[in-house]
mmCIF file of C-alpha atoms in Angstrom:
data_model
loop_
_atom_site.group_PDB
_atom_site.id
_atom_site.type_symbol
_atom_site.label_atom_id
_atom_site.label_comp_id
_atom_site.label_asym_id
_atom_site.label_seq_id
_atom_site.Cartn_x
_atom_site.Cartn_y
_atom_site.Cartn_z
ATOM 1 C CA UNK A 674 117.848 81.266 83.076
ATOM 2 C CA UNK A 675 114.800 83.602 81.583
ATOM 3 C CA UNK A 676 114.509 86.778 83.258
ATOM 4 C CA UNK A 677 111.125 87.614 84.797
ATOM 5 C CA UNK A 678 109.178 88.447 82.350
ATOM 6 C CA UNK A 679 105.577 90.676 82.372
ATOM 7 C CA UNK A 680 102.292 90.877 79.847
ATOM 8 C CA UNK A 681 101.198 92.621 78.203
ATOM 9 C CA UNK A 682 104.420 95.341 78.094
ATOM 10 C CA UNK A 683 101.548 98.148 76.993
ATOM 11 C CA UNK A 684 97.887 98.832 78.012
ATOM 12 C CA UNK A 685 95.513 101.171 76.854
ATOM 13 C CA UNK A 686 92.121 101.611 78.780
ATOM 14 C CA UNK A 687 89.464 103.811 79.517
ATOM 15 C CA UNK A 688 87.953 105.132 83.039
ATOM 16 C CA UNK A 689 85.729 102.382 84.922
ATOM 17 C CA UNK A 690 87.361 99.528 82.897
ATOM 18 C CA UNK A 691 88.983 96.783 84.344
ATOM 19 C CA UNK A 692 92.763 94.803 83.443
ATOM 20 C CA UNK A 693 94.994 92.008 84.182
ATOM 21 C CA UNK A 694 98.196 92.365 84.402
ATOM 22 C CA UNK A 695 100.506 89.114 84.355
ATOM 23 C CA UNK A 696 104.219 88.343 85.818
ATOM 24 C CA UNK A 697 105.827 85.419 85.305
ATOM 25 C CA UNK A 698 108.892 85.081 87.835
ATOM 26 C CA UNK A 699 112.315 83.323 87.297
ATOM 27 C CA UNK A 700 112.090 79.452 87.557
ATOM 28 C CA UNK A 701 112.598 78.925 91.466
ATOM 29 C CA UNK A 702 111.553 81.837 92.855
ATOM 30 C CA UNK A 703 108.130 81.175 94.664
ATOM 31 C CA UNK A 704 107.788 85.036 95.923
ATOM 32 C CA UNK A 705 106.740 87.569 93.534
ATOM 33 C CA UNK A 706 106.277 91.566 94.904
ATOM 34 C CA UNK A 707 103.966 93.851 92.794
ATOM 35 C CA UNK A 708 105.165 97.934 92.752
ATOM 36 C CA UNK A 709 103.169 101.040 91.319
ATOM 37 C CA UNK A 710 105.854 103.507 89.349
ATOM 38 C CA UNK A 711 104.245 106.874 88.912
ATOM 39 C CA UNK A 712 106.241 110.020 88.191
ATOM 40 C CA UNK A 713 103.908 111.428 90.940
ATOM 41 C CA UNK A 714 104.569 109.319 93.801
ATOM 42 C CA UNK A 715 107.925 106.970 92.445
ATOM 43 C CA UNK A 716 107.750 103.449 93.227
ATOM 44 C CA UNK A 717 105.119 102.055 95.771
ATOM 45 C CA UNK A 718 104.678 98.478 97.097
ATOM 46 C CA UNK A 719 101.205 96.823 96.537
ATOM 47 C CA UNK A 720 101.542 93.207 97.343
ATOM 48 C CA UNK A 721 103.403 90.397 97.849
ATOM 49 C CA UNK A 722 102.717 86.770 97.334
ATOM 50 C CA UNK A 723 104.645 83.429 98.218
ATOM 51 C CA UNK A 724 103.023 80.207 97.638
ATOM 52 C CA UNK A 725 99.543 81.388 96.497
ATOM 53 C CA UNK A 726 99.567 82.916 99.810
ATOM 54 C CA UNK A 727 99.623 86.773 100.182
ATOM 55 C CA UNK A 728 102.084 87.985 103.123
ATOM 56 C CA UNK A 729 102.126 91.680 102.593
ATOM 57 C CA UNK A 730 99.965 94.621 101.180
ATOM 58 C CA UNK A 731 100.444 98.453 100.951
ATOM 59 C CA UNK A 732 98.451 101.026 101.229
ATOM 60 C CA UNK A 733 96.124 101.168 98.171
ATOM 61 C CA UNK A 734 92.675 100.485 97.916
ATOM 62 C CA UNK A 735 90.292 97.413 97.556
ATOM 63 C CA UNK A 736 90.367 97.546 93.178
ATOM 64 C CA UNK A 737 93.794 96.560 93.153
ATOM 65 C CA UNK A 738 93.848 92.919 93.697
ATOM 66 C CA UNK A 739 96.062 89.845 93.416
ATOM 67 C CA UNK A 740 96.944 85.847 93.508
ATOM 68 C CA UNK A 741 99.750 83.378 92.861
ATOM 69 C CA UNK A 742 99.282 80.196 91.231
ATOM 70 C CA UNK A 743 100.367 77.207 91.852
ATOM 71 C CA UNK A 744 103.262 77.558 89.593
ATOM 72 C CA UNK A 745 104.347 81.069 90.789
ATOM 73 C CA UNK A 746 102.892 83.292 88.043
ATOM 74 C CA UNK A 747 101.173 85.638 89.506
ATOM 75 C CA UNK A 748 98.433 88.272 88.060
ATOM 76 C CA UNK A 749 96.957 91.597 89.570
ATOM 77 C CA UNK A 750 94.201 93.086 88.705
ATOM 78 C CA UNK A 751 92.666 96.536 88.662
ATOM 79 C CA UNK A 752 88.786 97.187 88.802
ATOM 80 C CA UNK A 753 87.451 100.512 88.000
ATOM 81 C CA UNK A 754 89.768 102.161 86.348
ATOM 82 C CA UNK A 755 90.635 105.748 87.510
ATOM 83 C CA UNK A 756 92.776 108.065 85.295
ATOM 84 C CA UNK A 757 95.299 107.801 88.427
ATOM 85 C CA UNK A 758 95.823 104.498 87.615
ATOM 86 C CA UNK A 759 98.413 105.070 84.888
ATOM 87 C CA UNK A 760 101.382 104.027 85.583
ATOM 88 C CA UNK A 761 104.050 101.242 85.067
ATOM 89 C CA UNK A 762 103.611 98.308 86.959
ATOM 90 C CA UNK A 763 106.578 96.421 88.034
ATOM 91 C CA UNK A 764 106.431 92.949 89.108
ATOM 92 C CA UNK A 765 109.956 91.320 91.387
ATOM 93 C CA UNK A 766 110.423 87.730 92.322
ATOM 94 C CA UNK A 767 112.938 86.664 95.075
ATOM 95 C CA UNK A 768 113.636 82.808 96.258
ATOM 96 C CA UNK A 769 112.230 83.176 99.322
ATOM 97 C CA UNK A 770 109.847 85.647 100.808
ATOM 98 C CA UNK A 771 110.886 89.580 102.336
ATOM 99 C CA UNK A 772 111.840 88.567 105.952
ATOM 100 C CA UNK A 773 113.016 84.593 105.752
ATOM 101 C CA UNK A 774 116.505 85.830 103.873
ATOM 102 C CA UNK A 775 117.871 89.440 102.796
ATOM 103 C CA UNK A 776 116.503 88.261 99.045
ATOM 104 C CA UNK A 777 117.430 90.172 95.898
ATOM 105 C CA UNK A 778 114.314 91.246 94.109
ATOM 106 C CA UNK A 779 114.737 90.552 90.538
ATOM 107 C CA UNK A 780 112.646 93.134 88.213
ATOM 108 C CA UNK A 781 110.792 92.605 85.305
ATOM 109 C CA UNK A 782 110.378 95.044 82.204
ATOM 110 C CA UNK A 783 107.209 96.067 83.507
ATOM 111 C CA UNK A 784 103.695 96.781 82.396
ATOM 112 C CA UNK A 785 102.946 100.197 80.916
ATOM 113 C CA UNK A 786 99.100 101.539 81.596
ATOM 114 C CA UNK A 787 97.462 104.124 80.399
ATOM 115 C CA UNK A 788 93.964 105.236 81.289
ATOM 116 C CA UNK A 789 92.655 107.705 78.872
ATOM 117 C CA UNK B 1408 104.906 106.452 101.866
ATOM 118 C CA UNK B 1409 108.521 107.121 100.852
ATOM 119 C CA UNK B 1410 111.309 105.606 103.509
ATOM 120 C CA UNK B 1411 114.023 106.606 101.685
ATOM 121 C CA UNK B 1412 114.795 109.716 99.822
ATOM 122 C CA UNK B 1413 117.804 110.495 97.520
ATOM 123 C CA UNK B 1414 119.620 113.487 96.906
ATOM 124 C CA UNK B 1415 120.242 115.533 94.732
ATOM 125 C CA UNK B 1416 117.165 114.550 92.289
ATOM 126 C CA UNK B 1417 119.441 115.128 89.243
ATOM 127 C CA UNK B 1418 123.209 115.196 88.922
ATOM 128 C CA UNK B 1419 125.302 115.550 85.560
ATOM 129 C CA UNK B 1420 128.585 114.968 85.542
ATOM 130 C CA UNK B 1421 130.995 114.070 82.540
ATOM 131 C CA UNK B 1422 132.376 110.624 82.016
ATOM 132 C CA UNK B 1423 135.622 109.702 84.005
ATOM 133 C CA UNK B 1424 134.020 111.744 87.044
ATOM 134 C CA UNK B 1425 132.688 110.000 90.285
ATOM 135 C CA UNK B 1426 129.216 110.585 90.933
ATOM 136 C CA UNK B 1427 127.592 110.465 94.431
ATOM 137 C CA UNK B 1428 124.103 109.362 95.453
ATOM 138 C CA UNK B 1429 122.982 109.947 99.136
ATOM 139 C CA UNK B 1430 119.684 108.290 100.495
ATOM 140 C CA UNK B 1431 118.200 109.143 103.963
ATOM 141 C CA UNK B 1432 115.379 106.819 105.629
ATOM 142 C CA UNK B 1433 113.431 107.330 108.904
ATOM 143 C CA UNK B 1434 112.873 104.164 110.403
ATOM 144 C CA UNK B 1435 114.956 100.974 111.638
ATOM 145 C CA UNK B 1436 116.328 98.710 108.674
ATOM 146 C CA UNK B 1437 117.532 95.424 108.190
ATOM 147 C CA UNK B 1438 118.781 96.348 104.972
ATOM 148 C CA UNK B 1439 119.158 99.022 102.366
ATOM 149 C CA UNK B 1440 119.379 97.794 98.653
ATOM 150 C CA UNK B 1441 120.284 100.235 95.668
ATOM 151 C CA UNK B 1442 119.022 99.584 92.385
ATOM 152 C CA UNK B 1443 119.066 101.177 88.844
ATOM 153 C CA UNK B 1444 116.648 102.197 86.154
ATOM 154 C CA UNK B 1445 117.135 102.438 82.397
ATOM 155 C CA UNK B 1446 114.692 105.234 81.227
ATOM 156 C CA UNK B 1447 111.310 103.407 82.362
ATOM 157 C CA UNK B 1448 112.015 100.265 82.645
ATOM 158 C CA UNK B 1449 112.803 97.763 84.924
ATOM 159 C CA UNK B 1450 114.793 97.774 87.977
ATOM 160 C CA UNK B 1451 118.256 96.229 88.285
ATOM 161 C CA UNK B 1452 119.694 95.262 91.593
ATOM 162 C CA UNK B 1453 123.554 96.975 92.050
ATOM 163 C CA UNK B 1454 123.731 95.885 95.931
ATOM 164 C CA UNK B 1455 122.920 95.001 99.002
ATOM 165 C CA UNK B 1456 124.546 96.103 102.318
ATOM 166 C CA UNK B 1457 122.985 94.596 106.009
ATOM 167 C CA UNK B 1458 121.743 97.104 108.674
ATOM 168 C CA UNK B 1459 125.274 95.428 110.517
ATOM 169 C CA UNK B 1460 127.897 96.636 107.920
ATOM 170 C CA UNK B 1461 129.341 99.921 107.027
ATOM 171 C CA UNK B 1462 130.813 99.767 103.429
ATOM 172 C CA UNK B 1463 130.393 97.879 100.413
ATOM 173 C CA UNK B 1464 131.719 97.510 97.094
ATOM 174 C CA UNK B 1465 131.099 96.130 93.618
ATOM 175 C CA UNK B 1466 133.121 96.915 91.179
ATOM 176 C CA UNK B 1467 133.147 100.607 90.456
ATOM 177 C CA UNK B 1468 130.332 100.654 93.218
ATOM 178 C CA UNK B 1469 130.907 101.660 96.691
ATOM 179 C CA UNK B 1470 127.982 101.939 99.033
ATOM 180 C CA UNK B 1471 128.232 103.250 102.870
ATOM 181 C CA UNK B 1472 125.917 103.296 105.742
ATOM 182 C CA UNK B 1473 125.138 105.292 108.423
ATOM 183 C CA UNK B 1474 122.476 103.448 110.803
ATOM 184 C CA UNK B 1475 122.925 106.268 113.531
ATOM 185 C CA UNK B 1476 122.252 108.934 110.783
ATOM 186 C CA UNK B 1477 120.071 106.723 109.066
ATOM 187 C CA UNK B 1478 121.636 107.351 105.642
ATOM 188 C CA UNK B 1479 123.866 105.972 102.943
ATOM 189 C CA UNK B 1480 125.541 107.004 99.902
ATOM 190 C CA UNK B 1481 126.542 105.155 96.541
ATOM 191 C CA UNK B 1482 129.750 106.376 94.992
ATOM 192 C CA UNK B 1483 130.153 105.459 91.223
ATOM 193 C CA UNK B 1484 133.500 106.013 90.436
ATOM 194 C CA UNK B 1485 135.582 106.702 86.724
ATOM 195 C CA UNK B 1486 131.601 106.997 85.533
ATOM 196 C CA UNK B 1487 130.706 106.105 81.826
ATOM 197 C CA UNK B 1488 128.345 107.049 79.417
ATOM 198 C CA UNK B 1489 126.471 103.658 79.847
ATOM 199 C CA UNK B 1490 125.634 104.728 83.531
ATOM 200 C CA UNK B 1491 123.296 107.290 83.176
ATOM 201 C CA UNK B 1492 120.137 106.237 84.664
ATOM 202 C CA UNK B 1493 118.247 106.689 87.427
ATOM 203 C CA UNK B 1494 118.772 105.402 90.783
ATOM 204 C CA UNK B 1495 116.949 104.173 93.718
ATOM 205 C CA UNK B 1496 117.581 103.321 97.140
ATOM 206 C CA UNK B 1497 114.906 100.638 98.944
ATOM 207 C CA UNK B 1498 115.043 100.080 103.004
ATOM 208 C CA UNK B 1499 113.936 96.545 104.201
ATOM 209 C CA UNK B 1500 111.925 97.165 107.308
ATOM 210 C CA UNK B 1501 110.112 94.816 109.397
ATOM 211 C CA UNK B 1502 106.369 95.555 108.527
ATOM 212 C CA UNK B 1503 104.721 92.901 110.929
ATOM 213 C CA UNK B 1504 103.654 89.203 110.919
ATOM 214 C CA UNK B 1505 107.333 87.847 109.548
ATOM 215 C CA UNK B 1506 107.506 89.947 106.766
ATOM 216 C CA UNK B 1507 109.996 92.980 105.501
ATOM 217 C CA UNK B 1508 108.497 95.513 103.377
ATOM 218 C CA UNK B 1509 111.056 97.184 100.197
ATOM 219 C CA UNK B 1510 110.269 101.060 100.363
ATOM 220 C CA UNK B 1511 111.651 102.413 97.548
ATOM 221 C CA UNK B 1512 112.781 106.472 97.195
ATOM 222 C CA UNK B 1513 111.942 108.667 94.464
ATOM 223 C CA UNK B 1514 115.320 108.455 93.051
ATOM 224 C CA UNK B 1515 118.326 110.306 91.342
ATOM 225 C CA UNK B 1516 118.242 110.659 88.134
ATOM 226 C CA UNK B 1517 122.172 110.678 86.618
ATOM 227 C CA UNK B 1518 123.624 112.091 83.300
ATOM 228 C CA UNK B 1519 126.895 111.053 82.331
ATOM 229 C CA UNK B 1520 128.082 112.869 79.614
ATOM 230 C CA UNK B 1521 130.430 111.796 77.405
#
């Protein structure tokens, strides 16, 4: 079974741009979380998703989005880039949601940005 | 904000030694997962122990917890080479509406050397 895999692996922008990150979970898992690695801060929660729906969010502010498709691939996105932005960005998918099961989050390679 | 927070930061030891992790939270769990990271990338789950049990192992993994002091260790024992990394403990915690929220901690970072 393919791991969860994430795209691009590396991202260069500038200030005030915008990206799309994608994260494509293991085949059966329906809930994917999105977490924030900075060297900074460690690892912090943004969002998580389980069918298209979003159940939880942490504390970061309106230019980080995201959605779920249909199929479970999920994308965030970040508007307005701000040089605090650079980071790696880890996406985890899980069977079921945080809360129905104790589910194993299953990591991806994440997505490296850098905001020059 | 960080739940759960490791120490030390950084331990070295030399292969064949044990090496042991401690994580403290603040809040009420319903689990507390430990996980390891290979030099930036992504995060793979070691285990999982419930907010009802005490001890755990896995292999050379043995993982305690302490729900009145709200802390638990992870003991790698006869360490190798191959397990330097860094590692993180993540509390489950009931953040509202049906959900649990994974807080992770900022980690250990371990150097086995050989």
């Amino acid at each position: 079974k393919a791991g969860v895999t994430q795209t691009p692996r590396y991202l260069i922008k500038t200030r005030g741009q915008q990206v799309t990150l994608s994260c494509s979970p293991i085949s059966g898992h329906r809930s994917v979380s999105w977490y924030q690695q900075t060297p900074g801060q460690g690892l912090q929660f943004l969002f998580e998703y389980f069918s298209e729906t979003q159940r939880n969010k942490g504390n970061f502010p309106g230019r980080f989005s995201g959605r779920q498709f249909s199929n479970s691939r999920s994308e965030m996105n970040v508007s307005t880039l701000e040089l605090g932005d650079s980071a790696l960005y880890l996406c985890a998918s899980s069977l079921a949601p945080s809360g129905i099961r104790q589910e194993t989050q299953y990591f991806g390679p994440g997505t490296r940005l850098l905001v020059l | 904000s960080q739940q759960g927070e490791e120490d030390p930061q950084a331990l070295s030891i030399q292969e064949g030694e044990n090496a042991t992790m401690n994580c403290s939270y603040k809040t009420s769990i319903n689990n507390l997962q430990w996980y390891r990271q290979n030099s930036g990338r992504g995060l793979v789950h070691l285990i999982l122990i419930r907010s009802n049990e005490r001890e755990k192992h896995s292999g050379r993994l043995r993982v305690t917890l302490d729900t009145s002091k709200k802390s638990s260790s992870l003991l790698i024992t006869a360490s190798r080479a191959a397990d330097t990394a860094s590692y993180f403990c993540a509390t489950a915690a009931y953040s509202g509406a049906g959900s649990y929220q994974l807080t992770f901690g900022k980690g250990t970072k371990l150097s086995v050397i050989p």
